[in-house]
Short mmCIF file of C-alpha atoms and ligand atoms in Angstrom, two decimals:
data_model
loop_
_atom_site.label_atom_id
_atom_site.label_comp_id
_atom_site.label_asym_id
_atom_site.label_seq_id
_atom_site.Cartn_x
_atom_site.Cartn_y
_atom_site.Cartn_z
CA ASP X 1 71.20 -32.11 24.05
CA GLY X 2 69.94 -29.25 21.91
CA LEU X 3 67.35 -26.59 22.61
CA SER X 4 63.63 -26.60 23.20
CA ALA X 5 61.52 -24.82 20.57
CA GLU X 6 60.97 -21.98 23.03
CA GLU X 7 64.71 -21.58 23.64
CA LEU X 8 65.46 -21.69 19.92
CA PHE X 9 62.84 -19.19 18.86
CA SER X 10 63.39 -16.80 21.78
CA LYS X 11 66.78 -15.89 20.38
CA SER X 12 67.04 -12.46 18.85
CA ASN X 13 67.48 -13.75 15.27
CA GLY X 14 64.64 -14.80 13.02
CA TYR X 15 65.09 -18.32 11.62
CA THR X 16 64.06 -20.10 8.47
CA TYR X 17 63.45 -23.86 8.25
CA GLN X 18 66.92 -24.20 6.80
CA ASP X 19 68.60 -22.73 9.89
CA TYR X 20 67.92 -25.60 12.28
CA ILE X 21 67.58 -29.34 12.52
CA ILE X 22 65.50 -31.55 14.80
CA LEU X 23 67.27 -34.12 16.95
CA PRO X 24 66.04 -37.72 16.67
CA GLY X 25 63.76 -39.26 19.33
CA TYR X 26 63.02 -42.86 20.31
CA ILE X 27 61.24 -45.18 17.86
CA SER X 28 58.92 -47.85 19.24
CA PHE X 29 56.34 -48.02 16.43
CA ASP X 30 56.00 -48.47 12.71
CA ALA X 31 55.91 -45.40 10.44
CA ALA X 32 52.74 -46.77 8.83
CA ASN X 33 50.99 -46.31 12.19
CA VAL X 34 51.79 -42.60 12.47
CA THR X 35 48.63 -40.50 12.20
CA LEU X 36 48.74 -37.17 10.46
CA ARG X 37 45.27 -35.97 11.47
CA SER X 38 45.30 -32.30 12.19
CA GLN X 39 42.97 -29.37 12.62
CA ALA X 40 42.62 -27.05 9.59
CA THR X 41 40.09 -24.65 11.07
CA LYS X 42 38.08 -24.50 14.28
CA THR X 43 35.60 -27.05 12.94
CA ILE X 44 37.45 -28.89 10.15
CA THR X 45 39.95 -31.67 10.79
CA LEU X 46 41.97 -33.13 7.93
CA ASN X 47 43.51 -36.62 7.81
CA VAL X 48 46.53 -35.15 6.05
CA PRO X 49 47.70 -31.62 6.92
CA PHE X 50 48.27 -30.46 3.33
CA ILE X 51 46.57 -27.45 1.75
CA SER X 52 47.16 -26.14 -1.77
CA SER X 53 47.67 -22.41 -2.32
CA PRO X 54 45.01 -20.18 -3.87
CA MET X 55 47.17 -19.37 -6.90
CA ASP X 56 46.17 -19.47 -10.54
CA THR X 57 48.96 -21.89 -11.41
CA VAL X 58 48.16 -24.17 -8.46
CA THR X 59 44.53 -24.64 -7.45
CA GLU X 60 41.49 -25.11 -9.65
CA ALA X 61 38.97 -27.98 -9.50
CA GLN X 62 41.32 -30.84 -10.43
CA MET X 63 43.89 -29.89 -7.80
CA ALA X 64 41.20 -29.37 -5.14
CA ILE X 65 39.54 -32.71 -5.94
CA HIS X 66 42.81 -34.58 -5.58
CA MET X 67 43.90 -32.70 -2.46
CA ALA X 68 40.59 -33.63 -0.82
CA LEU X 69 40.64 -37.25 -2.06
CA TYR X 70 44.02 -37.76 -0.41
CA GLY X 71 42.95 -36.18 2.88
CA GLY X 72 44.00 -32.55 2.37
CA LEU X 73 42.27 -29.43 1.10
CA GLY X 74 42.50 -27.21 -1.98
CA ILE X 75 41.78 -23.48 -1.99
CA ILE X 76 40.47 -22.32 -5.39
CA HIS X 77 42.15 -19.07 -6.45
CA CYS X 78 40.17 -15.91 -7.23
CA ASN X 79 42.14 -14.56 -10.18
CA ASN X 80 39.06 -15.21 -12.31
CA THR X 81 35.41 -14.21 -12.62
CA ILE X 82 32.97 -15.12 -9.85
CA GLU X 83 31.28 -17.54 -12.22
CA GLU X 84 34.53 -19.34 -13.06
CA GLN X 85 35.56 -19.64 -9.43
CA CYS X 86 32.11 -20.94 -8.42
CA ASN X 87 32.19 -23.49 -11.25
CA HIS X 88 35.43 -24.89 -9.83
CA VAL X 89 33.86 -25.09 -6.38
CA ARG X 90 30.78 -26.82 -7.80
CA ARG X 91 32.91 -29.33 -9.68
CA VAL X 92 34.62 -30.31 -6.44
CA LYS X 93 31.37 -30.49 -4.48
CA ARG X 94 29.70 -32.54 -7.21
CA PHE X 95 32.63 -34.91 -7.65
CA GLU X 96 31.75 -38.55 -7.17
CA ASN X 97 34.54 -41.02 -7.34
CA GLY X 98 34.30 -42.79 -10.69
CA PHE X 99 31.49 -40.72 -12.22
CA ILE X 100 32.36 -38.08 -14.81
CA LEU X 101 29.84 -35.36 -14.03
CA ASP X 102 30.72 -33.15 -16.99
CA PRO X 103 31.37 -35.64 -19.81
CA PHE X 104 32.44 -34.23 -23.14
CA THR X 105 29.33 -34.29 -25.33
CA VAL X 106 28.63 -33.68 -29.04
CA SER X 107 25.52 -33.09 -31.14
CA PRO X 108 24.38 -35.20 -34.13
CA GLN X 109 25.43 -32.27 -36.39
CA THR X 110 29.06 -32.42 -35.27
CA THR X 111 31.52 -33.48 -38.00
CA LEU X 112 34.06 -36.30 -37.75
CA GLU X 113 36.72 -33.68 -38.38
CA TYR X 114 35.78 -32.06 -35.08
CA LEU X 115 35.89 -35.44 -33.30
CA ASP X 116 39.41 -35.96 -34.67
CA GLU X 117 40.46 -32.61 -33.28
CA ILE X 118 39.00 -33.44 -29.85
CA LYS X 119 40.72 -36.80 -29.81
CA PHE X 120 44.03 -35.15 -30.69
CA LYS X 121 43.68 -32.43 -28.03
CA HIS X 122 42.07 -34.33 -25.16
CA GLY X 123 42.40 -38.00 -25.99
CA PHE X 124 38.62 -38.69 -25.81
CA SER X 125 37.70 -41.46 -28.18
CA GLY X 126 34.06 -41.97 -27.21
CA CYS X 127 31.44 -39.24 -26.74
CA PRO X 128 27.79 -39.35 -25.76
CA VAL X 129 25.62 -37.57 -28.37
CA THR X 130 22.74 -35.41 -27.15
CA GLU X 131 20.09 -33.53 -29.14
CA ASP X 132 21.88 -30.19 -28.87
CA GLY X 133 25.34 -31.37 -27.84
CA LYS X 134 24.84 -30.27 -24.24
CA LEU X 135 24.76 -32.03 -20.91
CA LYS X 136 21.26 -32.50 -19.41
CA SER X 137 19.74 -32.80 -22.92
CA LYS X 138 18.17 -35.92 -24.40
CA LEU X 139 20.72 -38.66 -25.13
CA VAL X 140 20.38 -39.73 -28.77
CA GLY X 141 23.44 -41.92 -29.26
CA ILE X 142 27.09 -42.55 -28.62
CA VAL X 143 29.97 -42.20 -31.05
CA THR X 144 33.31 -43.95 -30.67
CA THR X 145 36.38 -44.25 -32.89
CA ARG X 146 35.20 -47.71 -33.90
CA ASP X 147 32.12 -46.13 -35.51
CA HIS X 148 34.09 -43.94 -37.88
CA ASP X 149 37.79 -44.67 -38.13
CA PHE X 150 37.51 -46.09 -41.69
CA ILE X 151 35.38 -43.26 -43.04
CA LYS X 152 37.48 -41.13 -45.40
CA ASP X 153 35.15 -38.14 -45.70
CA ARG X 154 35.73 -36.31 -42.40
CA SER X 155 32.93 -33.85 -43.14
CA THR X 156 30.47 -36.71 -42.45
CA LEU X 157 28.09 -35.93 -39.60
CA VAL X 158 28.00 -37.81 -36.31
CA SER X 159 24.30 -38.57 -36.91
CA GLU X 160 25.27 -40.81 -39.83
CA VAL X 161 27.70 -42.99 -37.92
CA MET X 162 26.70 -42.94 -34.24
CA THR X 163 25.32 -45.95 -32.41
CA LYS X 164 21.71 -45.20 -31.55
CA GLU X 165 21.00 -48.22 -29.36
CA VAL X 166 22.88 -47.13 -26.27
CA VAL X 167 23.30 -49.13 -23.09
CA THR X 168 22.82 -46.67 -20.20
CA ALA X 169 22.72 -46.55 -16.43
CA THR X 170 20.06 -44.60 -14.59
CA GLN X 171 20.78 -41.66 -12.33
CA GLY X 172 20.93 -42.70 -8.69
CA CYS X 173 22.60 -46.05 -9.36
CA THR X 174 25.73 -46.83 -7.36
CA LEU X 175 29.17 -46.82 -8.92
CA GLU X 176 29.27 -50.58 -8.43
CA GLU X 177 26.02 -51.07 -10.35
CA ALA X 178 27.18 -48.76 -13.13
CA ASN X 179 30.50 -50.58 -13.32
CA THR X 180 28.73 -53.93 -13.74
CA ILE X 181 26.62 -52.57 -16.59
CA LEU X 182 29.74 -51.09 -18.20
CA LYS X 183 31.64 -54.37 -17.93
CA ASN X 184 28.75 -56.36 -19.43
CA SER X 185 28.24 -53.85 -22.25
CA LYS X 186 31.87 -54.30 -23.34
CA LYS X 187 31.82 -50.59 -24.30
CA GLY X 188 34.36 -47.92 -23.51
CA LYS X 189 31.91 -45.46 -22.00
CA LEU X 190 28.58 -45.75 -20.21
CA PRO X 191 26.25 -42.73 -20.28
CA VAL X 192 24.13 -42.15 -17.16
CA VAL X 193 20.68 -40.70 -17.86
CA ASP X 194 17.89 -39.30 -15.69
CA LYS X 195 14.31 -40.57 -15.77
CA ASP X 196 13.58 -38.47 -18.88
CA GLY X 197 16.52 -39.93 -20.79
CA CYS X 198 18.68 -36.82 -20.45
CA LEU X 199 22.43 -37.23 -20.04
CA VAL X 200 23.66 -36.42 -16.51
CA ALA X 201 27.00 -38.25 -16.24
CA ALA X 202 29.16 -41.01 -17.68
CA ILE X 203 31.62 -43.60 -16.51
CA SER X 204 34.54 -44.78 -18.55
CA ARG X 205 36.28 -48.13 -18.83
CA LYS X 206 39.66 -46.41 -18.63
CA ASP X 207 38.72 -44.90 -15.23
CA LEU X 208 37.28 -48.20 -14.09
CA ARG X 209 40.77 -49.64 -14.09
CA LYS X 210 42.12 -46.62 -12.22
CA ASN X 211 39.32 -46.50 -9.65
CA ARG X 212 40.38 -46.86 -6.08
CA ASP X 213 39.19 -46.05 -2.63
CA PHE X 214 40.18 -42.92 -0.80
CA PRO X 215 39.79 -43.80 2.88
CA LEU X 216 41.38 -40.53 4.03
CA ALA X 217 39.25 -38.23 1.84
CA SER X 218 38.20 -34.90 3.35
CA LYS X 219 34.40 -34.83 3.28
CA ASP X 220 31.53 -32.77 4.65
CA ALA X 221 28.57 -34.17 6.55
CA GLY X 222 26.84 -34.92 3.22
CA LYS X 223 29.88 -36.99 2.11
CA ARG X 224 30.88 -34.41 -0.51
CA LEU X 225 34.53 -33.41 -0.83
CA LEU X 226 35.64 -30.36 1.14
CA VAL X 227 36.82 -27.31 -0.76
CA GLY X 228 38.02 -23.82 0.03
CA ALA X 229 38.17 -20.65 -2.06
CA SER X 230 39.94 -17.34 -1.70
CA ILE X 231 38.58 -13.81 -1.94
CA HIS X 232 40.07 -10.35 -1.55
CA THR X 233 38.75 -7.53 0.58
CA ARG X 234 37.23 -5.25 -2.07
CA PRO X 235 33.57 -4.32 -1.55
CA GLU X 236 32.63 -6.53 -4.53
CA ASP X 237 34.21 -9.52 -2.82
CA LYS X 238 31.15 -9.73 -0.59
CA ALA X 239 29.17 -10.72 -3.68
CA ARG X 240 31.91 -13.23 -4.57
CA ALA X 241 31.69 -14.73 -1.08
CA ALA X 242 27.89 -14.96 -1.32
CA ALA X 243 28.16 -16.81 -4.65
CA LEU X 244 30.82 -19.16 -3.26
CA VAL X 245 28.66 -19.98 -0.24
CA GLU X 246 25.77 -20.66 -2.60
CA ALA X 247 28.08 -22.98 -4.62
CA GLY X 248 28.82 -24.93 -1.44
CA VAL X 249 32.27 -23.73 -0.40
CA ASP X 250 33.40 -24.93 3.06
CA VAL X 251 36.23 -22.52 3.78
CA ILE X 252 36.85 -18.96 2.62
CA VAL X 253 40.39 -17.71 2.76
CA ILE X 254 40.86 -13.96 2.75
CA ASP X 255 43.88 -13.59 0.53
CA SER X 256 46.14 -10.74 1.53
CA SER X 257 49.88 -10.49 2.01
CA GLN X 258 49.33 -8.32 5.12
CA GLY X 259 46.16 -9.31 6.89
CA ASN X 260 46.24 -6.86 9.77
CA SER X 261 44.04 -4.24 8.11
CA THR X 262 40.74 -2.42 8.42
CA TYR X 263 39.69 -4.10 5.15
CA GLN X 264 40.22 -7.55 6.55
CA MET X 265 38.48 -6.68 9.82
CA GLU X 266 35.44 -5.52 7.89
CA MET X 267 35.41 -8.69 5.69
CA ILE X 268 35.89 -11.15 8.58
CA ARG X 269 33.09 -9.51 10.57
CA HIS X 270 30.81 -9.49 7.55
CA LEU X 271 31.45 -13.16 6.70
CA LYS X 272 31.10 -14.40 10.27
CA SER X 273 27.83 -12.56 10.79
CA ALA X 274 26.33 -13.39 7.38
CA TYR X 275 27.39 -17.07 7.34
CA PRO X 276 28.04 -18.18 10.95
CA SER X 277 28.98 -21.78 10.12
CA LEU X 278 31.29 -20.87 7.20
CA GLN X 279 34.95 -21.31 8.13
CA VAL X 280 36.90 -18.12 7.55
CA VAL X 281 40.69 -18.14 7.39
CA GLY X 282 42.44 -14.80 7.67
CA GLY X 283 45.95 -13.60 7.01
CA ASN X 284 48.63 -13.45 6.20
CA VAL X 285 50.31 -12.68 9.48
CA VAL X 286 53.80 -13.19 10.88
CA CYS X 287 53.58 -11.47 14.29
CA VAL X 288 51.56 -12.05 17.41
CA ALA X 289 50.19 -8.48 17.33
CA GLN X 290 48.68 -9.10 13.89
CA ALA X 291 47.33 -12.51 14.90
CA LYS X 292 45.73 -11.02 18.04
CA ASN X 293 43.61 -8.68 15.93
CA LEU X 294 42.47 -11.29 13.43
CA ILE X 295 41.59 -13.70 16.23
CA GLU X 296 39.56 -10.99 17.96
CA TRP X 297 37.74 -10.25 14.70
CA GLY X 298 36.68 -13.91 14.62
CA VAL X 299 38.83 -16.00 12.24
CA ASP X 300 38.61 -19.80 12.32
CA GLY X 301 42.15 -20.26 11.07
CA LEU X 302 45.25 -18.19 10.35
CA ARG X 303 47.64 -18.23 7.42
CA ILE X 304 51.22 -17.47 8.40
CA GLY X 305 53.92 -16.18 6.06
CA MET X 306 55.07 -12.99 4.48
CA GLY X 307 57.69 -13.09 1.76
CA SER X 308 58.82 -16.66 2.42
CA GLY X 309 57.25 -18.18 -0.70
CA SER X 310 59.40 -19.41 -3.56
CA ILE X 311 58.07 -16.73 -5.93
CA CYS X 312 57.93 -13.88 -3.38
CA THR X 313 59.82 -10.63 -3.55
CA THR X 314 57.84 -8.95 -0.74
CA GLN X 315 60.70 -8.88 1.75
CA GLU X 316 63.04 -7.37 -0.84
CA VAL X 317 60.62 -4.77 -2.15
CA MET X 318 58.68 -3.84 0.99
CA ALA X 319 61.36 -4.42 3.62
CA VAL X 320 58.61 -6.07 5.60
CA GLY X 321 58.08 -9.72 6.52
CA ARG X 322 59.74 -12.24 8.79
CA PRO X 323 61.74 -15.46 8.49
CA GLN X 324 59.19 -18.22 8.28
CA ALA X 325 60.11 -20.65 11.09
CA THR X 326 60.15 -17.86 13.67
CA SER X 327 56.82 -16.50 12.39
CA VAL X 328 55.20 -19.93 12.51
CA TYR X 329 56.45 -20.67 16.01
CA HIS X 330 55.35 -17.42 17.66
CA VAL X 331 52.01 -17.01 15.88
CA SER X 332 51.03 -20.68 16.27
CA LYS X 333 51.87 -20.68 19.98
CA TYR X 334 49.68 -17.62 20.56
CA ALA X 335 46.85 -18.85 18.30
CA ARG X 336 46.83 -22.27 19.99
CA GLU X 337 46.00 -20.60 23.31
CA HIS X 338 42.94 -19.16 21.55
CA GLY X 339 41.93 -22.38 19.79
CA VAL X 340 42.80 -21.13 16.29
CA PRO X 341 44.67 -23.53 13.97
CA CYS X 342 47.48 -22.10 11.83
CA TRP X 343 48.69 -22.83 8.30
CA ALA X 344 52.40 -22.42 7.57
CA ASP X 345 52.24 -20.80 4.14
CA GLY X 346 55.25 -20.47 1.83
CA GLY X 347 58.74 -21.88 1.59
CA ILE X 348 57.74 -25.56 1.78
CA SER X 349 60.07 -27.12 -0.76
CA ASN X 350 60.37 -30.70 0.50
CA ILE X 351 59.10 -33.17 3.09
CA GLY X 352 61.66 -32.02 5.67
CA LYS X 353 60.22 -28.53 5.56
CA ILE X 354 56.69 -29.83 6.05
CA ALA X 355 57.93 -31.65 9.16
CA LYS X 356 59.77 -28.57 10.40
CA ALA X 357 56.71 -26.36 9.91
CA LEU X 358 54.60 -28.75 11.99
CA ALA X 359 57.39 -28.86 14.58
CA CYS X 360 57.04 -25.06 14.84
CA GLY X 361 53.40 -25.57 15.82
CA ALA X 362 51.61 -25.20 12.46
CA SER X 363 48.55 -27.44 12.19
CA CYS X 364 48.76 -27.58 8.39
CA VAL X 365 51.12 -26.52 5.63
CA MET X 366 50.07 -24.55 2.58
CA MET X 367 52.03 -25.30 -0.59
CA GLY X 368 52.41 -23.57 -3.92
CA SER X 369 55.58 -24.47 -5.79
CA LEU X 370 55.68 -28.01 -4.44
CA LEU X 371 52.34 -28.82 -6.10
CA ALA X 372 52.58 -26.53 -9.13
CA GLY X 373 54.31 -28.97 -11.49
CA THR X 374 51.80 -31.76 -11.04
CA GLU X 375 49.36 -32.93 -13.71
CA GLU X 376 46.44 -31.62 -11.66
CA ALA X 377 47.77 -28.05 -11.49
CA PRO X 378 46.26 -25.67 -14.09
CA GLY X 379 48.18 -25.08 -17.32
CA ASP X 380 49.94 -27.19 -19.92
CA TYR X 381 53.41 -28.69 -19.78
CA PHE X 382 56.11 -27.32 -22.06
CA TYR X 383 59.73 -28.22 -22.71
CA LYS X 384 62.76 -26.06 -22.15
CA ASP X 385 66.29 -27.40 -22.63
CA GLY X 386 64.86 -30.90 -22.67
CA VAL X 387 63.12 -30.52 -19.29
CA ARG X 388 59.34 -30.85 -18.96
CA LEU X 389 57.98 -27.84 -17.09
CA LYS X 390 54.81 -26.00 -16.04
CA HIS X 391 54.42 -22.29 -15.44
CA TYR X 392 54.26 -21.13 -11.83
CA ARG X 393 53.82 -17.49 -10.90
CA GLY X 394 53.40 -15.35 -7.81
CA MET X 395 49.97 -13.78 -7.43
CA GLY X 396 51.80 -10.50 -6.89
CA SER X 397 53.77 -10.82 -10.11
CA ILE X 398 52.96 -8.25 -12.80
CA ASP X 399 51.79 -11.15 -14.98
CA ALA X 400 49.16 -12.28 -12.48
CA MET X 401 48.08 -8.78 -11.46
CA GLN X 402 47.43 -7.87 -15.09
CA SER X 403 45.53 -11.03 -15.97
CA LYS X 404 41.76 -11.08 -16.10
CA GLY X 405 40.79 -11.51 -12.43
CA GLY X 406 43.58 -9.17 -11.37
CA SER X 407 45.18 -10.23 -8.09
CA ALA X 408 46.55 -6.74 -7.45
CA ASP X 409 44.31 -6.32 -4.44
CA ARG X 410 46.20 -8.97 -2.49
CA TYR X 411 49.07 -6.49 -2.53
CA PHE X 412 47.08 -3.27 -2.00
CA SER X 413 48.17 -2.31 -5.50
CA GLU X 414 44.72 -2.13 -7.07
CA GLN X 415 44.26 1.64 -6.98
CA ALA X 416 47.85 2.55 -7.75
CA ALA X 417 48.79 4.10 -11.10
CA VAL X 418 51.94 2.00 -11.12
CA ARG X 419 51.70 -1.58 -9.99
CA VAL X 420 54.53 -2.67 -7.75
CA ALA X 421 55.28 -6.38 -8.15
CA GLN X 422 55.84 -8.52 -5.07
CA GLY X 423 56.42 -11.74 -6.92
CA VAL X 424 57.93 -13.29 -10.00
CA SER X 425 56.74 -15.54 -12.76
CA GLY X 426 58.67 -18.70 -13.58
CA SER X 427 58.39 -22.44 -14.04
CA VAL X 428 58.74 -25.65 -12.06
CA VAL X 429 59.58 -29.19 -13.16
CA ASP X 430 57.02 -31.86 -13.93
CA LYS X 431 56.13 -33.86 -10.80
CA GLY X 432 53.71 -36.30 -12.41
CA SER X 433 50.29 -36.97 -10.97
CA LEU X 434 49.20 -36.12 -7.43
CA SER X 435 48.01 -39.71 -7.23
CA ARG X 436 51.66 -40.67 -6.79
CA TYR X 437 53.06 -37.44 -5.43
CA LEU X 438 50.71 -36.97 -2.45
CA PRO X 439 51.23 -40.53 -1.16
CA TYR X 440 54.98 -39.87 -1.43
CA LEU X 441 54.71 -36.69 0.67
CA THR X 442 52.41 -38.40 3.18
CA THR X 443 54.60 -41.48 3.60
CA GLY X 444 57.73 -39.35 3.87
CA LEU X 445 56.14 -37.19 6.57
CA LYS X 446 55.16 -40.28 8.58
CA HIS X 447 58.78 -41.45 8.47
CA SER X 448 59.94 -38.03 9.62
CA LEU X 449 57.61 -38.08 12.63
CA GLN X 450 58.75 -41.61 13.39
CA ASP X 451 62.37 -40.39 13.48
CA MET X 452 61.35 -37.69 15.93
CA GLY X 453 59.76 -40.42 18.04
CA VAL X 454 56.19 -39.10 17.82
CA ARG X 455 53.19 -41.13 16.69
CA SER X 456 50.93 -38.29 15.63
CA VAL X 457 50.77 -34.57 14.91
CA LYS X 458 49.06 -34.22 18.30
CA ASP X 459 51.99 -35.94 20.04
CA LEU X 460 54.36 -33.77 18.05
CA PHE X 461 52.72 -30.61 19.43
CA GLU X 462 52.98 -31.97 22.96
CA ALA X 463 56.69 -32.63 22.47
CA VAL X 464 57.16 -29.12 21.02
CA TYR X 465 55.46 -27.37 23.94
CA ASP X 466 56.75 -29.56 26.80
CA GLY X 467 60.26 -29.05 25.44
CA SER X 468 60.99 -32.75 24.87
CA LEU X 469 61.46 -32.25 21.11
CA ARG X 470 64.98 -30.89 20.76
CA PHE X 471 66.29 -28.53 18.09
CA GLU X 472 69.75 -27.36 17.09
CA LEU X 473 70.92 -24.45 15.00
CA ARG X 474 72.97 -25.26 11.90
CA THR X 475 75.98 -23.37 10.71
CA ALA X 476 76.41 -22.83 6.96
CA SER X 477 78.86 -25.75 6.86
CA ALA X 478 76.42 -27.94 8.80
CA GLN X 479 73.85 -27.13 6.15
CA SER X 480 76.20 -28.16 3.35
CA GLU X 481 77.05 -31.34 5.22
CA GLY X 482 73.34 -32.12 5.45
CA ALA X 483 72.88 -31.77 1.70
CA VAL X 484 74.36 -34.03 -1.00
CA HIS X 485 78.08 -33.28 -1.26
CA ASP X 486 81.46 -34.46 -2.52
CA LEU X 487 80.13 -36.28 -5.56
CA HIS X 488 81.31 -35.68 -9.07
CA SER X 489 77.78 -36.08 -10.36
CA TYR X 490 74.65 -37.82 -9.23
CA GLN X 491 71.11 -38.62 -10.17
CA ARG X 492 68.25 -37.88 -7.87
CA LYS X 493 64.95 -39.71 -7.87
CA ASP X 494 62.80 -38.84 -4.88
CA PHE X 495 60.37 -41.73 -4.89
CA GLY X 496 59.68 -44.99 -6.57
P1 XMP R 501 55.62 -21.53 -2.10
O1 XMP R 501 56.95 -21.36 -1.46
O2 XMP R 501 54.88 -22.74 -1.61
O3 XMP R 501 54.76 -20.26 -1.63
O4 XMP R 501 55.71 -21.48 -3.59
C1 XMP R 501 53.40 -20.12 -1.91
C2 XMP R 501 52.83 -18.94 -1.15
O5 XMP R 501 53.47 -17.72 -1.55
C3 XMP R 501 52.56 -16.63 -1.35
N1 XMP R 501 52.53 -15.88 -2.59
C4 XMP R 501 53.22 -14.74 -2.79
N2 XMP R 501 53.97 -14.00 -1.96
N3 XMP R 501 54.43 -12.50 -3.70
C5 XMP R 501 54.57 -12.86 -2.41
O6 XMP R 501 55.26 -12.18 -1.67
C6 XMP R 501 53.68 -13.18 -4.60
O7 XMP R 501 53.58 -12.82 -5.76
C7 XMP R 501 53.03 -14.35 -4.11
N4 XMP R 501 52.19 -15.25 -4.68
C8 XMP R 501 51.91 -16.16 -3.73
C9 XMP R 501 51.23 -17.21 -0.98
O8 XMP R 501 51.06 -17.05 0.40
C10 XMP R 501 51.37 -18.67 -1.40
O9 XMP R 501 50.52 -19.53 -0.68
#
């Protein structure tokens, strides 16, 4: 029955994920035993093939930390200053499960009024107090709500109410040791100090309850979380790359909607000669001819997609691009022969599309909109018509191009007197925390591979290229049949 991937994608039409379906295989194993390990770049393998987009409404430190904890990878966007981007990278590299490495800190001269404001905005009820209110300064006390909640005069200073005898842990102790001290102290927060008594971290009782292991976490040889960051191809981006390398970045993604350019050639060659072990991902590409160039220039991974993203208007405005499934199949097949892993970037709106992208030969998927509404994405929630939302915008939207970092260069629009948008700005619904959402995506993907009858991403690729995985095109009515239909109304809850 059906067609092999080669037969399907050799047809003259270009196909999107929506246009076809995968026929079921034979199940002889449990979904829990499916392994999702996959190559992200020539030297980096991830336990879960998920990568978050370098977009200013998707990936900053919190997103990247969680992507890496759950086995994937986050790429910090570059619509910011070099310093801001490097700070995000450093926060990921310095992350230690359970330790807060940048605890909110106040000085003895802070007023209770200010503490009230902080509690209202961020929910912190206990703060370490240092001489000048900064991290790495001498710890002089701790102030919690219990120290001041009955004091009427809110102009009172912290120095008058704080607890000066503070139980602390010493830098270098394990999380387990710190947790024991915290439990015995019966306090809400435990400051961690260095040998000179300066504050370097804290652990909190609230987190203690939430603490868990992350056996799939993506880590470097020094056991620090992996992180990527994007740059453009302007001359000044060489300085950005240098700073990112200094901050400890593992992967640099050259962010361009059309990667087959002199600018990208120059940047790839520069990065690979200046930092030989740095992993450089180029793109975006959708054709073999483009991929051939980038591979020759030395990339360690390729990003595939042009105009397929949820916020993209590139295909409409530029008349250039390609339907995503066809792009992923052809580019991945070619890149595989040259040992270069590919990321299917854009248009991933559910688990089925992740599975279809992998079944086209992508080693990993890159996601924007799917992750944008989570708690760990940048930005605050807001309500519209009773629905809880977060902003999500294309990096080629006028909004993003005009903001401080200016992403215009991704779209070769930097020098132009009139900026031509290639994306829109909108919103996506609240998806809760990645700590529930990523396990949902991972478990769902394992079930999908089980239905195809493959135990791993590696086995999936074998089935794609030996033709044993079978595909079928779907008519428009087949697509409606495959979606929810014929109900008066329904409620949808995707996981529980
Ligand atoms: P999804 O579908 O996951 O797509 O939301 C995310 C990907 O879309 C690309 N991107 C853009 N493409 N105009 C475009 O044509 C834009 O403004 C834009 N912003 C992001 C990018 O590849 C991202 O990973």
